[in-house]
Amino acid sequence: MNWENKIISEEQNQTARFAKAMSHPIRLYVLDLLAKQTCCYSGDLSEILPIAKSTLSQHLKELKNAGLIQGEIEPPKVKYCLNMENWKLAQKLFKNFLKL
Amino acid sequence: MNWENKIISEEQNQTARFAKAMSHPIRLYVLDLLAKQTCCYSGDLSEILPIAKSTLSQHLKELKNAGLIQGEIEPPKVKYCLNMENWKLAQKLFKNFLKL
DNA sequence: AATTTAGTTCGCAAATTTACGAACAATATT
DNA sequence: AATATTGTTCGTAAATTTGCGAACTAAATT
């Protein structure tokens, strides 16, 4: 998954990567929440969402790997926020893609 | 994948479904093309894209299942276009989600 | 030093995705 | 009727995703 065969542009590959990060309801929910309020703790999410905390942790890791969120350690908790730089990039890419 | 547990809204589920359809570079490329020009033939895509035509056919099927495109049979070819109703819905959902 | 708290990582199973070539279907042409 | 064209479906393999509980880590508290 990452055609550098010139047919699919790097912009399209990046858009697809972001879309993939958004393609699971749990992850979309987390992003949606972080876009509304500034930050949240992993524990807050764990209480609300009907999944094991190990599963949640994996989803958060994927969002981090996609560059859409970042976690700040506040022992013993972890505070998650959007990675604003990449969130703005995602806004730009989807705006272009969807012709908004 | 489809939490009707009231925590994740139907809107969020739908947004995630669209995101999933967009989450593969090949599918994103097809959508991008159809958003730029009105329609295209399966064969045109097959010539351009570096994948087997059976694989392309599967991707097109997924886009159809997600409701984002529709295929019109013009024997012996198939002409694909965006499903404008759902494309507009996707625009709306992503606009809301990304706060554009 | 033992315990508690908050999260992550590991190991595993089940399901889904991605990809291909071969076989098939439907229409158009010879 | 045989052939060619265009796509889809089938069968299969490999990789990835999703999810869980158990085990682990790190810091704070007792």
PDB file of N, CA, C and O (backbone and C1' of nucleotides) in Angstrom, chain C residues 2-18:
ATOM      1  P    DA C   2       8.545  -6.584  48.918  1.00  0.00           P
ATOM      2  O5'  DA C   2       7.052  -6.048  48.971  1.00  0.00           O
ATOM      3  C5'  DA C   2       6.284  -6.206  50.178  1.00  0.00           C
ATOM      4  C4'  DA C   2       4.969  -5.455  50.038  1.00  0.00           C
ATOM      5  C3'  DA C   2       4.072  -5.961  48.911  1.00  0.00           C
ATOM      6  O3'  DA C   2       2.740  -6.059  49.397  1.00  0.00           O
ATOM      7  C1'  DA C   2       4.506  -3.646  48.626  1.00  0.00           C
ATOM      8  P    DT C   3       1.555  -6.532  48.433  1.00  0.00           P
ATOM      9  O5'  DT C   3       0.994  -5.113  48.000  1.00  0.00           O
ATOM     10  C5'  DT C   3       0.673  -4.151  49.037  1.00  0.00           C
ATOM     11  C4'  DT C   3      -0.085  -2.979  48.419  1.00  0.00           C
ATOM     12  C3'  DT C   3      -1.098  -3.370  47.347  1.00  0.00           C
ATOM     13  O3'  DT C   3      -2.313  -2.683  47.613  1.00  0.00           O
ATOM     14  C1'  DT C   3       0.397  -1.751  46.490  1.00  0.00           C
ATOM     15  P    DT C   4      -3.660  -2.969  46.802  1.00  0.00           P
ATOM     16  O5'  DT C   4      -3.767  -1.646  45.920  1.00  0.00           O
ATOM     17  C5'  DT C   4      -3.617  -0.355  46.565  1.00  0.00           C
ATOM     18  C4'  DT C   4      -3.583   0.716  45.495  1.00  0.00           C
ATOM     19  C3'  DT C   4      -4.573   0.488  44.359  1.00  0.00           C
ATOM     20  O3'  DT C   4      -5.334   1.672  44.182  1.00  0.00           O
ATOM     21  C1'  DT C   4      -2.402   0.918  43.489  1.00  0.00           C
ATOM     22  P    DT C   5      -6.541   1.772  43.159  1.00  0.00           P
ATOM     23  O5'  DT C   5      -5.871   2.561  41.947  1.00  0.00           O
ATOM     24  C5'  DT C   5      -5.122   3.753  42.232  1.00  0.00           C
ATOM     25  C4'  DT C   5      -4.600   4.318  40.923  1.00  0.00           C
ATOM     26  C3'  DT C   5      -5.551   4.099  39.752  1.00  0.00           C
ATOM     27  O3'  DT C   5      -5.697   5.321  39.041  1.00  0.00           O
ATOM     28  C1'  DT C   5      -3.391   3.249  39.226  1.00  0.00           C
ATOM     29  P    DA C   6      -6.680   5.448  37.813  1.00  0.00           P
ATOM     30  O5'  DA C   6      -5.662   5.265  36.613  1.00  0.00           O
ATOM     31  C5'  DA C   6      -4.639   6.242  36.440  1.00  0.00           C
ATOM     32  C4'  DA C   6      -3.914   5.968  35.137  1.00  0.00           C
ATOM     33  C3'  DA C   6      -4.865   5.642  33.990  1.00  0.00           C
ATOM     34  O3'  DA C   6      -4.421   6.339  32.829  1.00  0.00           O
ATOM     35  C1'  DA C   6      -3.320   3.874  34.286  1.00  0.00           C
ATOM     36  P    DG C   7      -5.351   6.439  31.518  1.00  0.00           P
ATOM     37  O5'  DG C   7      -4.468   5.698  30.444  1.00  0.00           O
ATOM     38  C5'  DG C   7      -3.641   4.780  30.895  1.00  0.00           C
ATOM     39  C4'  DG C   7      -2.449   4.435  30.084  1.00  0.00           C
ATOM     40  C3'  DG C   7      -2.775   3.865  28.705  1.00  0.00           C
ATOM     41  O3'  DG C   7      -1.778   4.259  27.761  1.00  0.00           O
ATOM     42  C1'  DG C   7      -1.875   2.173  30.152  1.00  0.00           C
ATOM     43  P    DT C   8      -1.811   3.764  26.256  1.00  0.00           P
ATOM     44  O5'  DT C   8      -0.733   2.578  26.322  1.00  0.00           O
ATOM     45  C5'  DT C   8       0.586   2.885  26.756  1.00  0.00           C
ATOM     46  C4'  DT C   8       1.446   1.625  26.676  1.00  0.00           C
ATOM     47  C3'  DT C   8       1.458   0.985  25.291  1.00  0.00           C
ATOM     48  O3'  DT C   8       2.818   0.755  24.949  1.00  0.00           O
ATOM     49  C1'  DT C   8       0.838  -0.609  26.935  1.00  0.00           C
ATOM     50  P    DT C   9       3.218   0.139  23.537  1.00  0.00           P
ATOM     51  O5'  DT C   9       3.406  -1.417  23.848  1.00  0.00           O
ATOM     52  C5'  DT C   9       4.347  -1.825  24.843  1.00  0.00           C
ATOM     53  C4'  DT C   9       4.294  -3.334  24.995  1.00  0.00           C
ATOM     54  C3'  DT C   9       4.348  -4.113  23.680  1.00  0.00           C
ATOM     55  O3'  DT C   9       5.332  -5.128  23.828  1.00  0.00           O
ATOM     56  C1'  DT C   9       2.501  -4.822  24.974  1.00  0.00           C
ATOM     57  P    DC C  10       5.639  -6.154  22.667  1.00  0.00           P
ATOM     58  O5'  DC C  10       4.859  -7.458  23.161  1.00  0.00           O
ATOM     59  C5'  DC C  10       5.086  -7.951  24.485  1.00  0.00           C
ATOM     60  C4'  DC C  10       4.370  -9.286  24.673  1.00  0.00           C
ATOM     61  C3'  DC C  10       4.427 -10.200  23.458  1.00  0.00           C
ATOM     62  O3'  DC C  10       4.703 -11.515  23.900  1.00  0.00           O
ATOM     63  C1'  DC C  10       2.160  -9.797  24.075  1.00  0.00           C
ATOM     64  P    DG C  11       5.115 -12.645  22.850  1.00  0.00           P
ATOM     65  O5'  DG C  11       3.803 -13.557  22.817  1.00  0.00           O
ATOM     66  C5'  DG C  11       3.157 -13.922  24.035  1.00  0.00           C
ATOM     67  C4'  DG C  11       1.871 -14.660  23.711  1.00  0.00           C
ATOM     68  C3'  DG C  11       1.910 -15.437  22.395  1.00  0.00           C
ATOM     69  O3'  DG C  11       1.303 -16.698  22.610  1.00  0.00           O
ATOM     70  C1'  DG C  11       0.105 -13.911  22.360  1.00  0.00           C
ATOM     71  P    DC C  12       1.327 -17.819  21.470  1.00  0.00           P
ATOM     72  O5'  DC C  12      -0.189 -17.765  20.980  1.00  0.00           O
ATOM     73  C5'  DC C  12      -1.229 -17.899  21.948  1.00  0.00           C
ATOM     74  C4'  DC C  12      -2.532 -17.386  21.375  1.00  0.00           C
ATOM     75  C3'  DC C  12      -2.916 -17.989  20.022  1.00  0.00           C
ATOM     76  O3'  DC C  12      -3.946 -18.935  20.248  1.00  0.00           O
ATOM     77  C1'  DC C  12      -3.455 -15.650  20.205  1.00  0.00           C
ATOM     78  P    DA C  13      -4.441 -19.886  19.060  1.00  0.00           P
ATOM     79  O5'  DA C  13      -5.832 -19.244  18.648  1.00  0.00           O
ATOM     80  C5'  DA C  13      -6.826 -18.980  19.659  1.00  0.00           C
ATOM     81  C4'  DA C  13      -7.951 -18.180  19.028  1.00  0.00           C
ATOM     82  C3'  DA C  13      -8.459 -18.760  17.712  1.00  0.00           C
ATOM     83  O3'  DA C  13      -9.869 -18.849  17.790  1.00  0.00           O
ATOM     84  C1'  DA C  13      -7.851 -16.471  17.448  1.00  0.00           C
ATOM     85  P    DA C  14     -10.738 -19.510  16.639  1.00  0.00           P
ATOM     86  O5'  DA C  14     -11.336 -18.214  15.935  1.00  0.00           O
ATOM     87  C5'  DA C  14     -12.057 -17.275  16.733  1.00  0.00           C
ATOM     88  C4'  DA C  14     -12.470 -16.119  15.853  1.00  0.00           C
ATOM     89  C3'  DA C  14     -13.061 -16.555  14.518  1.00  0.00           C
ATOM     90  O3'  DA C  14     -14.274 -15.843  14.333  1.00  0.00           O
ATOM     91  C1'  DA C  14     -11.260 -15.045  14.174  1.00  0.00           C
ATOM     92  P    DA C  15     -15.153 -16.004  12.999  1.00  0.00           P
ATOM     93  O5'  DA C  15     -14.803 -14.658  12.230  1.00  0.00           O
ATOM     94  C5'  DA C  15     -14.850 -13.420  12.945  1.00  0.00           C
ATOM     95  C4'  DA C  15     -14.344 -12.321  12.050  1.00  0.00           C
ATOM     96  C3'  DA C  15     -14.941 -12.353  10.645  1.00  0.00           C
ATOM     97  O3'  DA C  15     -15.489 -11.071  10.397  1.00  0.00           O
ATOM     98  C1'  DA C  15     -12.563 -12.200  10.564  1.00  0.00           C
ATOM     99  P    DT C  16     -16.229 -10.713   9.036  1.00  0.00           P
ATOM    100  O5'  DT C  16     -15.084  -9.905   8.272  1.00  0.00           O
ATOM    101  C5'  DT C  16     -14.392  -8.877   8.970  1.00  0.00           C
ATOM    102  C4'  DT C  16     -13.268  -8.366   8.124  1.00  0.00           C
ATOM    103  C3'  DT C  16     -13.655  -8.081   6.666  1.00  0.00           C
ATOM    104  O3'  DT C  16     -13.364  -6.716   6.461  1.00  0.00           O
ATOM    105  C1'  DT C  16     -11.604  -9.278   6.792  1.00  0.00           C
ATOM    106  P    DT C  17     -13.604  -6.003   5.020  1.00  0.00           P
ATOM    107  O5'  DT C  17     -12.148  -6.065   4.381  1.00  0.00           O
ATOM    108  C5'  DT C  17     -11.048  -5.729   5.207  1.00  0.00           C
ATOM    109  C4'  DT C  17      -9.765  -5.756   4.425  1.00  0.00           C
ATOM    110  C3'  DT C  17      -9.858  -5.269   2.979  1.00  0.00           C
ATOM    111  O3'  DT C  17      -8.766  -4.384   2.799  1.00  0.00           O
ATOM    112  C1'  DT C  17      -8.874  -7.435   3.050  1.00  0.00           C
ATOM    113  P    DT C  18      -8.591  -3.497   1.459  1.00  0.00           P
ATOM    114  O5'  DT C  18      -7.628  -4.385   0.559  1.00  0.00           O
ATOM    115  C5'  DT C  18      -6.290  -4.564   0.967  1.00  0.00           C
ATOM    116  C4'  DT C  18      -5.619  -5.588   0.078  1.00  0.00           C
ATOM    117  C3'  DT C  18      -5.782  -5.320  -1.418  1.00  0.00           C
ATOM    118  O3'  DT C  18      -4.511  -4.966  -1.941  1.00  0.00           O
ATOM    119  C1'  DT C  18      -6.050  -7.623  -0.859  1.00  0.00           C
TER     120       DT C  18
END
